[in-house]
CSV table of C-alpha atoms and ligand atoms in Angstrom, one decimal:
chain,number,residue,atom,x,y,z
A,6,MET,CA,106.9,109.3,94.6
A,7,ILE,CA,105.8,105.7,94.6
A,8,VAL,CA,108.0,102.9,93.5
A,9,ILE,CA,106.3,100.0,91.6
A,10,THR,CA,108.0,96.8,90.6
A,11,GLY,CA,106.7,94.7,88.0
A,12,ALA,CA,105.5,97.8,86.4
A,13,THR,CA,105.2,96.5,82.9
A,14,GLY,CA,103.2,93.5,83.7
A,15,ASN,CA,99.3,92.8,83.9
A,16,VAL,CA,99.0,94.2,87.4
A,17,GLY,CA,101.8,96.8,87.3
A,18,ARG,CA,100.8,98.5,84.1
A,19,SER,CA,97.2,99.3,85.4
A,20,LEU,CA,98.7,100.3,88.8
A,21,THR,CA,101.1,102.6,87.2
A,22,ALA,CA,98.4,104.2,84.9
A,23,SER,CA,96.0,104.6,87.9
A,24,LEU,CA,98.6,106.2,90.1
A,25,VAL,CA,99.8,108.6,87.5
A,26,SER,CA,96.4,109.7,86.5
A,27,ALA,CA,95.7,110.4,90.2
A,28,GLY,CA,98.7,112.8,90.0
A,29,HIS,CA,101.3,110.6,91.7
A,30,ALA,CA,104.9,110.5,90.5
A,31,VAL,CA,106.0,106.8,89.7
A,32,THR,CA,109.2,105.0,89.5
A,33,ALA,CA,108.4,101.9,87.2
A,34,VAL,CA,110.7,99.1,87.9
A,35,ALA,CA,111.4,96.1,85.5
A,36,ARG,CA,114.0,94.3,83.8
A,37,GLY,CA,112.9,95.2,80.4
A,38,THR,CA,112.2,98.3,78.3
A,39,SER,CA,109.9,101.2,79.2
A,40,ALA,CA,108.1,100.5,75.8
A,41,ASP,CA,105.6,98.4,77.9
A,42,LEU,CA,104.8,101.2,80.2
A,43,PRO,CA,101.5,103.0,79.9
A,44,ASN,CA,101.8,106.6,78.4
A,45,GLY,CA,101.8,109.4,80.8
A,46,THR,CA,104.2,112.0,82.3
A,47,GLY,CA,105.5,111.4,85.8
A,48,ILE,CA,106.8,107.9,85.1
A,49,ILE,CA,110.5,107.1,85.6
A,50,PRO,CA,111.5,103.8,84.1
A,51,VAL,CA,114.2,101.9,86.0
A,52,THR,CA,115.8,98.6,85.0
A,53,VAL,CA,116.6,96.3,87.9
A,54,ASP,CA,116.5,92.4,88.1
A,55,LEU,CA,114.9,91.7,91.5
A,56,THR,CA,116.6,88.4,91.7
A,57,ALA,CA,120.1,89.9,91.2
A,58,PRO,CA,122.2,89.9,94.4
A,59,SER,CA,122.7,93.6,94.0
A,60,ALA,CA,118.8,94.4,93.5
A,61,ALA,CA,118.3,96.2,96.8
A,62,GLN,CA,121.4,98.3,96.2
A,63,SER,CA,120.3,99.1,92.7
A,64,LEU,CA,116.9,100.3,94.1
A,65,ALA,CA,118.4,102.5,96.8
A,66,ALA,CA,118.6,105.6,94.7
A,67,SER,CA,114.9,105.1,93.4
A,68,MET,CA,113.7,104.6,96.9
A,69,ALA,CA,115.2,107.7,98.3
A,70,GLY,CA,112.4,110.1,98.9
A,71,ALA,CA,109.8,107.6,97.8
A,72,LYS,CA,106.9,107.4,100.3
A,73,ALA,CA,105.6,104.0,99.2
A,74,LEU,CA,106.8,100.7,97.4
A,75,PHE,CA,104.5,98.2,95.6
A,76,LEU,CA,106.4,95.1,95.6
A,77,LEU,CA,105.5,92.5,92.9
A,78,VAL,CA,108.1,89.7,92.8
A,79,PRO,CA,108.8,87.3,89.8
A,80,GLY,CA,106.9,84.0,89.9
A,81,VAL,CA,106.7,82.9,93.6
A,82,GLY,CA,109.5,85.1,94.8
A,83,ALA,CA,112.4,82.7,94.6
A,84,GLY,CA,115.7,84.5,94.5
A,85,VAL,CA,114.4,87.7,95.9
A,86,ASP,CA,116.3,88.9,98.9
A,87,ALA,CA,113.4,90.5,100.7
A,88,PRO,CA,115.2,91.3,104.0
A,89,ALA,CA,117.7,93.5,102.0
A,90,LEU,CA,114.9,95.1,100.1
A,91,MET,CA,113.1,96.0,103.3
A,92,GLU,CA,116.2,97.4,104.9
A,93,THR,CA,116.9,99.5,101.9
A,94,ALA,CA,113.3,100.8,101.8
A,95,ALA,CA,113.4,101.7,105.5
A,96,THR,CA,116.9,103.3,105.3
A,97,ALA,CA,115.7,105.4,102.4
A,98,GLY,CA,112.6,106.6,104.3
A,99,VAL,CA,109.9,104.6,102.5
A,100,GLN,CA,107.0,104.4,104.9
A,101,ARG,CA,104.7,101.8,103.4
A,102,VAL,CA,105.2,98.6,101.4
A,103,VAL,CA,102.2,96.8,99.6
A,104,LEU,CA,103.1,93.3,98.7
A,105,LEU,CA,101.5,91.1,96.0
A,106,SER,CA,101.5,87.7,97.4
A,107,SER,CA,99.7,84.5,96.8
A,108,GLN,CA,96.6,83.1,98.4
A,109,ALA,CA,98.3,79.7,98.6
A,110,VAL,CA,100.7,81.3,101.3
A,111,GLY,CA,97.6,81.2,103.6
A,112,THR,CA,95.8,78.0,102.2
A,113,ARG,CA,98.8,75.7,101.7
A,114,PRO,CA,101.1,76.5,104.6
A,115,GLY,CA,104.3,74.5,104.5
A,116,THR,CA,104.2,73.9,100.7
A,117,ALA,CA,107.8,74.2,99.6
A,118,ALA,CA,106.8,76.2,96.4
A,119,TYR,CA,105.3,78.9,98.5
A,120,ALA,CA,108.0,79.1,101.0
A,121,PRO,CA,109.9,82.1,99.3
A,122,MET,CA,106.7,84.1,99.2
A,123,ALA,CA,106.0,83.2,102.9
A,124,ALA,CA,109.5,84.4,103.7
A,125,ILE,CA,108.9,87.7,101.9
A,126,GLU,CA,105.7,88.2,103.8
A,127,ASP,CA,107.7,87.5,107.0
A,128,ALA,CA,110.4,90.0,106.1
A,129,LEU,CA,107.8,92.7,105.3
A,130,THR,CA,105.9,92.3,108.5
A,131,ARG,CA,109.0,92.5,110.5
A,132,ALA,CA,110.6,95.4,108.9
A,133,GLY,CA,109.0,98.1,111.0
A,134,LEU,CA,107.3,99.7,108.0
A,135,GLU,CA,103.5,100.2,107.3
A,136,TRP,CA,102.4,97.2,105.3
A,137,THR,CA,99.5,95.6,103.3
A,138,ILE,CA,99.7,92.1,101.9
A,139,LEU,CA,97.4,91.2,98.9
A,140,ARG,CA,97.1,87.4,98.6
A,141,ALA,CA,95.9,86.9,95.0
A,142,GLY,CA,94.2,83.8,93.9
A,143,GLY,CA,94.7,82.6,90.2
A,144,LEU,CA,94.9,85.6,87.8
A,145,ALA,CA,92.3,85.9,85.0
A,146,SER,CA,95.3,86.8,82.8
A,147,ASN,CA,96.6,83.2,83.1
A,148,ALA,CA,94.2,82.6,80.2
A,149,PHE,CA,96.7,84.6,78.0
A,150,ALA,CA,98.7,81.4,78.0
A,151,TRP,CA,95.7,79.8,75.8
A,152,GLY,CA,96.3,82.6,73.2
A,153,PRO,CA,98.6,80.8,70.7
A,154,ALA,CA,96.4,77.6,70.3
A,155,LEU,CA,93.3,79.6,70.7
A,156,ARG,CA,94.3,81.9,67.8
A,157,ALA,CA,95.9,79.1,65.6
A,158,ARG,CA,93.3,76.3,66.2
A,159,GLN,CA,90.3,78.0,67.8
A,160,THR,CA,90.8,75.5,70.7
A,161,VAL,CA,91.7,75.8,74.4
A,162,PHE,CA,93.8,73.0,75.7
A,163,ALA,CA,93.7,72.9,79.7
A,164,PRO,CA,93.7,70.4,82.5
A,165,TYR,CA,90.8,70.0,85.0
A,166,GLY,CA,88.2,71.4,82.7
A,167,ASP,CA,85.3,71.2,85.2
A,168,VAL,CA,87.1,72.5,88.3
A,169,ALA,CA,85.8,76.1,89.2
A,170,LEU,CA,88.1,78.8,90.6
A,171,PRO,CA,87.3,82.6,91.0
A,172,ALA,CA,89.9,84.1,88.9
A,173,ILE,CA,90.9,87.6,89.8
A,174,ASP,CA,91.0,90.5,87.2
A,175,PRO,CA,94.6,92.1,87.6
A,176,LEU,CA,92.9,95.3,87.1
A,177,ASP,CA,91.1,94.7,90.5
A,178,ILE,CA,94.5,93.9,92.1
A,179,ALA,CA,96.0,97.2,90.8
A,180,GLU,CA,92.9,99.2,92.1
A,181,VAL,CA,93.2,97.5,95.6
A,182,ALA,CA,96.9,98.2,95.5
A,183,ALA,CA,96.4,101.8,94.6
A,184,GLU,CA,94.1,102.2,97.7
A,185,ALA,CA,96.5,100.4,100.0
A,186,LEU,CA,99.5,102.6,98.7
A,187,THR,CA,97.7,105.9,99.1
A,188,GLY,CA,94.8,105.4,101.6
A,189,HIS,CA,95.2,105.0,105.4
A,190,GLU,CA,92.7,102.2,106.4
A,191,HIS,CA,94.5,99.2,104.9
A,192,VAL,CA,97.8,99.3,106.9
A,193,GLY,CA,98.5,96.1,108.8
A,194,ARG,CA,95.9,94.1,106.7
A,195,THR,CA,96.1,91.1,104.6
A,196,TYR,CA,93.5,90.7,101.9
A,197,VAL,CA,92.6,87.7,99.9
A,198,LEU,CA,91.8,88.9,96.3
A,199,THR,CA,89.6,86.7,94.0
A,200,GLY,CA,87.0,87.2,91.4
A,201,PRO,CA,83.3,87.4,92.2
A,202,GLU,CA,82.5,83.9,91.0
A,203,ALA,CA,84.1,80.6,90.4
A,204,THR,CA,84.2,79.5,86.8
A,205,THR,CA,85.7,76.4,85.2
A,206,PRO,CA,88.3,76.4,82.3
A,207,ARG,CA,85.5,75.2,80.1
A,208,GLN,CA,83.2,78.0,81.1
A,209,ARG,CA,86.0,80.5,80.7
A,210,THR,CA,86.7,79.2,77.2
A,211,GLU,CA,82.9,79.8,76.4
A,212,ILE,CA,83.1,83.3,77.9
A,213,ILE,CA,86.2,84.2,75.7
A,214,ALA,CA,84.4,82.7,72.7
A,215,ARG,CA,81.5,85.1,73.5
A,216,ALA,CA,83.9,88.1,73.8
A,217,ILE,CA,85.6,87.4,70.5
A,218,GLN,CA,82.4,86.2,68.8
A,219,GLN,CA,84.0,83.0,67.5
A,220,ASP,CA,83.4,79.5,68.2
A,221,LEU,CA,86.0,77.8,70.3
A,222,ALA,CA,86.5,74.2,71.3
A,223,PHE,CA,87.8,73.0,74.7
A,224,ILE,CA,89.9,69.9,75.0
A,225,GLU,CA,90.8,68.8,78.5
A,226,VAL,CA,94.6,67.6,78.7
A,227,SER,CA,95.8,65.2,81.3
A,228,PRO,CA,97.6,66.7,84.4
A,229,ASP,CA,100.8,65.0,83.1
A,230,ASP,CA,100.6,66.7,79.8
A,231,ALA,CA,99.8,70.0,81.3
A,232,ARG,CA,102.7,69.6,83.7
A,233,GLU,CA,105.1,68.9,81.0
A,234,GLN,CA,104.0,72.2,79.3
A,235,MET,CA,104.3,74.1,82.6
A,236,LEU,CA,107.8,72.8,83.1
A,237,GLN,CA,109.0,75.0,80.2
A,238,PHE,CA,108.1,78.1,82.3
A,239,MET,CA,108.5,77.1,85.9
A,240,PRO,CA,110.3,74.7,88.3
A,241,ALA,CA,108.8,71.3,89.0
A,242,PRO,CA,107.7,72.2,92.7
A,243,VAL,CA,105.8,75.3,91.4
A,244,ALA,CA,104.2,73.4,88.5
A,245,ASP,CA,103.0,70.7,91.0
A,246,ALA,CA,101.7,73.2,93.4
A,247,THR,CA,99.8,75.0,90.7
A,248,LEU,CA,98.3,71.9,89.4
A,249,ALA,CA,97.2,70.9,92.9
A,250,ILE,CA,95.2,74.2,93.1
A,251,LEU,CA,93.8,73.8,89.6
A,252,GLY,CA,92.7,70.3,90.2
A,253,HIS,CA,92.0,70.0,94.0
A,254,PRO,CA,91.3,73.5,95.3
A,255,THR,CA,90.6,73.7,99.1
A,256,PRO,CA,87.2,75.2,100.0
A,257,GLU,CA,88.8,78.6,100.6
A,258,GLU,CA,90.4,78.6,97.1
A,259,ALA,CA,87.2,77.6,95.4
A,260,GLN,CA,85.2,80.4,97.1
A,261,ALA,CA,85.0,84.1,96.1
A,262,SER,CA,86.5,86.3,98.6
A,263,PRO,CA,84.7,89.4,99.8
A,264,ASP,CA,87.9,91.6,100.0
A,265,VAL,CA,87.9,93.4,96.7
A,266,GLU,CA,84.4,94.6,97.3
A,267,LYS,CA,85.4,95.6,100.9
A,268,VAL,CA,88.2,97.7,99.7
A,269,LEU,CA,86.8,99.1,96.5
A,270,SER,CA,83.1,99.5,97.5
A,271,ARG,CA,82.2,97.7,94.2
A,272,PRO,CA,81.9,94.1,93.2
A,273,ALA,CA,85.1,92.5,91.7
A,274,HIS,CA,85.2,92.3,88.0
A,275,SER,CA,83.9,89.0,86.6
A,276,PHE,CA,86.0,86.8,84.2
A,277,ALA,CA,83.5,88.1,81.4
A,278,ASP,CA,84.6,91.5,82.2
A,279,TRP,CA,88.2,90.7,81.9
A,280,ALA,CA,87.6,88.8,78.6
A,281,GLN,CA,85.7,91.6,77.1
A,282,ARG,CA,88.5,94.1,77.8
A,283,ASN,CA,91.1,91.7,76.6
A,284,ALA,CA,89.4,90.3,73.6
A,285,PRO,CA,91.9,91.8,71.0
A,286,ALA,CA,94.6,89.5,72.6
A,287,PHE,CA,92.5,86.4,71.4
A,288,ARG,CA,91.5,87.5,68.0
B,302,NAP,N1,99.5,84.1,87.9
B,302,NAP,C1,98.8,83.7,89.1
B,302,NAP,O1,97.8,83.1,89.0
B,302,NAP,C2,99.2,84.3,90.3
B,302,NAP,C3,98.5,84.0,91.6
B,302,NAP,C4,98.8,84.7,92.7
B,302,NAP,C5,99.8,85.6,92.7
B,302,NAP,N2,100.5,85.9,91.6
B,302,NAP,C6,101.5,86.9,91.6
B,302,NAP,O2,101.3,87.9,90.6
B,302,NAP,C7,102.6,88.4,90.1
B,302,NAP,C8,102.5,88.4,88.6
B,302,NAP,O3,101.7,89.6,88.2
B,302,NAP,P1,101.5,89.9,86.7
B,302,NAP,O4,100.5,89.0,86.2
B,302,NAP,O5,101.3,91.3,86.6
B,302,NAP,O6,102.9,89.6,86.2
B,302,NAP,P2,103.4,89.7,84.7
B,302,NAP,O7,102.5,90.3,83.8
B,302,NAP,O8,104.1,88.4,84.2
B,302,NAP,O9,104.6,90.8,84.8
B,302,NAP,C9,105.7,90.6,85.5
B,302,NAP,C10,106.3,91.9,85.8
B,302,NAP,O10,107.5,91.8,86.6
B,302,NAP,C11,108.6,92.1,85.8
B,302,NAP,N3,109.7,91.1,86.1
B,302,NAP,C12,109.7,89.8,85.9
B,302,NAP,N4,110.8,89.3,86.3
B,302,NAP,C13,111.5,90.2,87.0
B,302,NAP,C14,112.7,90.3,87.7
B,302,NAP,N5,113.5,89.2,87.7
B,302,NAP,N6,113.2,91.4,88.1
B,302,NAP,C15,112.5,92.5,88.0
B,302,NAP,N7,111.3,92.7,87.4
B,302,NAP,C16,110.9,91.4,86.9
B,302,NAP,C17,108.3,92.0,84.4
B,302,NAP,O11,109.0,92.8,83.5
B,302,NAP,P3,110.4,92.2,82.9
B,302,NAP,O12,110.1,90.9,82.4
B,302,NAP,O13,110.8,93.3,81.7
B,302,NAP,O14,111.4,92.2,83.9
B,302,NAP,C18,106.8,92.6,84.6
B,302,NAP,O15,106.8,94.1,84.7
B,302,NAP,C19,103.7,87.6,90.7
B,302,NAP,O16,104.2,88.1,91.9
B,302,NAP,C20,102.9,86.3,91.2
B,302,NAP,O17,103.5,85.8,92.3
B,302,NAP,C21,100.2,85.4,90.4
């Protein structure tokens, strides 16, 4: 049994499907309904809010007898009691935890927005369990946020139109996570997961246009306007930290990491691969 949190999201759905098709039983954790889970036998849906004070206690029964846990926390991990989760996992006999973290924990140490995720990494590496940390750069699936304006007005509105970043396909994160959960050579390692090449928002718009075979316009919005939009979904420190990466990436953030290819022995998927696979969402 492998416990997967965030099982109904971009990463978790692919990971659940991949583990189940490899013959693993999976406990799929989210707050919502199991309707968003992939089809397949061997999936036990469990409803838990990871930010609730009782989260660790609620997961204790699911973790009993599980050999591994994939820990995907909401947002940047605020409100998650990682030490309690680790203690519950260790008590339940879970041997291994694979954490989806953020590249910015490494590239922007001391930034308040990433302190909760840094604390979760800390709790994990101190727990006495086998661990692997996956520090992801920006996800290709962030482009889903462009969907409503793209479909209604055939236009993408985004800040920093000409700043390039190597967006990571959530499917690659899921495949690296599956390797880390089930293989043996990734214990005690921290991987930086990015796409194979940096693309700008303007280029990503052109790539989606090709995938859906429609003309799309790109309109650059000011960082202030983008921030106002982002504040509807995230707290101000996270919006500011995200905009800092989007507008002023460090050299490491702007560069493709070799780690997906190292783990999977194949190149990371490009943004075009992701757009092609997800074209129906933009039509
Ligand atoms: N976006 C980026 O650019 C980026 C960059 C680096 C790292 N990351 C990391 O990637 C992860 C997001 O991955 P994703 O794209 O797969 O996410 P997603 O598609 O938004 O899915 C989130 C998953 O977590 C569940 N969830 C949300 N809040 C929860 C809560 N309070 N308690 C329990 N489950 C909860 C959701 O289901 P319910 O809503 O039903 O609970 C869903 O299954 C985050 O950990 C983030 O830190 C993202």
